[in-house]
C-alpha positions in Angstrom: 82.0 104.3 110.0 80.8 105.0 106.5 79.7 102.5 104.0 82.3 100.9 101.6 81.8 102.0 98.0 82.2 99.7 95.0 80.6 99.0 91.7 78.3 96.2 90.7 81.1 94.6 88.7 83.3 94.5 91.7 80.5 93.1 93.9 80.2 90.3 91.4 83.9 89.6 91.5 84.0 89.7 95.3 81.2 87.3 95.4 83.5 84.7 93.8 86.4 85.3 96.2 87.7 82.1 97.8 90.0 82.4 100.8 92.9 80.0 101.2 93.3 78.2 104.5 95.9 79.9 106.7 99.3 78.1 106.7 100.1 79.1 110.3 103.6 80.3 109.6 104.8 82.4 112.6 105.1 86.2 111.8 108.4 87.7 112.9 107.8 91.5 112.6 110.9 93.6 112.3 113.3 90.7 112.9 116.1 90.2 110.4 116.1 86.8 108.8 118.6 84.6 110.7 121.8 83.8 109.0 121.5 80.4 107.4 117.7 80.5 106.9 117.2 80.9 103.2 114.8 83.5 101.9 112.6 81.9 99.3 109.8 84.3 98.7 109.1 88.1 98.9 105.6 89.6 98.9 104.5 93.2 99.2 102.0 95.5 100.7 102.0 98.1 97.8 100.5 101.4 98.9 98.9 104.2 96.9 98.9 107.7 98.4 95.4 107.4 100.0 96.5 104.4 102.0 94.9 101.6 100.0 96.9 98.5 98.9 97.0 96.5 95.7 95.4 93.0 95.8 95.3 90.6 93.0 92.2 88.4 92.3 92.5 85.4 90.0 89.1 85.4 88.3 89.4 81.7 87.5 89.4 80.4 91.1 88.7 83.6 93.1 91.9 83.4 95.1 93.2 86.7 96.3 96.9 87.5 96.8 99.4 90.2 97.4 101.9 90.8 94.6 105.1 88.8 95.0 106.6 85.4 94.6 109.8 83.3 94.6 113.3 84.7 94.4 115.0 83.9 91.1 118.7 83.9 90.2 118.4 87.3 88.6 117.3 88.7 92.0 120.8 88.0 93.5 119.2 87.0 96.8 117.6 90.5 97.2 113.9 90.3 98.4 113.3 93.9 97.2 114.5 93.1 93.7 112.3 90.0 93.7 109.3 92.0 94.8 109.8 94.6 92.1 110.2 91.9 89.4 107.2 89.9 90.6 104.9 92.9 91.0 105.8 93.9 87.4 105.1 90.4 86.1 101.9 89.7 88.0 100.3 93.2 88.1 102.4 95.2 85.6 103.2 97.4 88.6 105.9 100.0 88.9 106.9 100.4 92.6 109.3 102.5 94.6 111.8 101.6 97.3 110.7 98.6 99.3 110.9 98.6 103.1 111.5 95.4 105.0 108.7 94.5 107.5 109.7 91.1 108.7 109.3 87.5 107.7 107.1 84.4 108.0 108.9 81.4 109.3 108.0 78.4 107.1 109.2 75.4 109.2 107.7 72.9 106.7 109.6 74.4 103.8 106.8 74.1 101.2 108.7 76.7 99.2 112.1 75.1 99.7 111.8 71.4 98.9 110.8 70.5 102.5 113.5 72.5 104.2 112.8 75.5 106.5 112.8 78.9 104.9 111.7 82.5 105.3 109.0 84.3 103.4 109.7 88.0 103.5 107.1 90.8 103.7 107.8 94.3 102.5 106.0 97.6 102.0 106.5 99.9 99.0 104.8 102.7 97.2 102.8 101.8 94.1 103.6 104.4 91.4 101.8 103.0 88.3 100.4 100.0 86.6 100.7 99.2 82.9 98.1 97.5 80.7 97.0 94.1 82.1 98.9 91.1 80.8 99.2 87.4 81.9 101.8 86.5 84.4 104.6 85.0 82.3 105.3 82.4 85.0 101.8 81.1 85.5 99.7 82.4 82.7 97.3 83.9 85.2 95.6 87.1 84.2 94.8 88.9 87.5 92.2 91.5 88.3 93.8 94.4 90.2 91.9 95.9 93.1 92.8 98.7 95.5 91.4 98.1 98.9 92.0 99.3 102.5 94.6 97.1 104.3 92.1 95.7 106.7 89.8 94.6 103.9 92.9 93.1 102.2 93.4 90.9 105.2 89.7 89.8 105.0 89.9 89.0 101.3 93.2 87.1 101.8 91.6 85.1 104.7 94.6 85.7 107.0 92.7 86.4 110.2 94.5 87.7 113.3 98.1 87.0 112.1 97.3 88.8 108.8 95.9 91.8 110.7 99.1 92.1 112.7 101.1 92.0 109.4 98.8 94.7 107.9 99.3 96.9 111.0 103.1 96.5 110.6 102.8 97.5 106.9 100.7 100.5 107.7 103.0 101.7 110.4 106.0 101.6 108.1 104.0 103.2 105.2 102.8 106.0 107.4 106.4 106.7 108.6 108.3 106.0 105.4 105.8 106.8 102.6 103.6 109.5 104.2 100.3 107.6 103.7 97.4 108.5 106.0 96.7 106.3 109.1 93.1 105.8 107.9 92.9 104.5 104.4 90.2 105.4 101.8 87.6 102.6 102.1 86.5 102.6 98.4 87.2 99.4 96.5 88.4 100.2 93.1 89.5 98.0 90.2 92.4 99.5 88.3 91.8 100.2 84.6 92.8 97.4 82.2 94.8 99.9 80.1 96.9 101.1 83.2 97.1 104.1 85.5 99.5 106.5 87.2 98.9 106.3 90.9 101.3 108.5 92.7 
């Protein structure tokens, strides 16, 4: 296996990464969300043509995340619409058709006022990002990194369950988006003024 390439600036940013403790929500790959279980969040594995995915780093606290968030009324209950909107707000990302991967079952309901809910995961192509801007919902100004899916799991701190989720995302992306099975291992920060990605 070759060495992972990245700049000194990225090394400094990765040195500040703080992993969230895992919530332990069971992963339900490929299963439709059961009727009556509300979908409260939608997050995405957004792939560029070389197999890397977009991760967001909050430089204030070092927390890494995938693009996504809560469904809002304008999403009309559609996790794909929520993902496209949230990716645009958080990362100024333009994505293609989102493909359903499965859901995380949140029995505690921390995203639903203490009532059980589903947190959907999707895979989609990342076509472009615009100039960086703060997320209108939180004011966070994320740094945008392209990384191999396995490294994304490490940065997210998701362990074995996260790796299973990443594998499901890669399988769908290989089949539906034509990405390679082995991703480029270079860690790249996307330009602040935006980029066309594929």
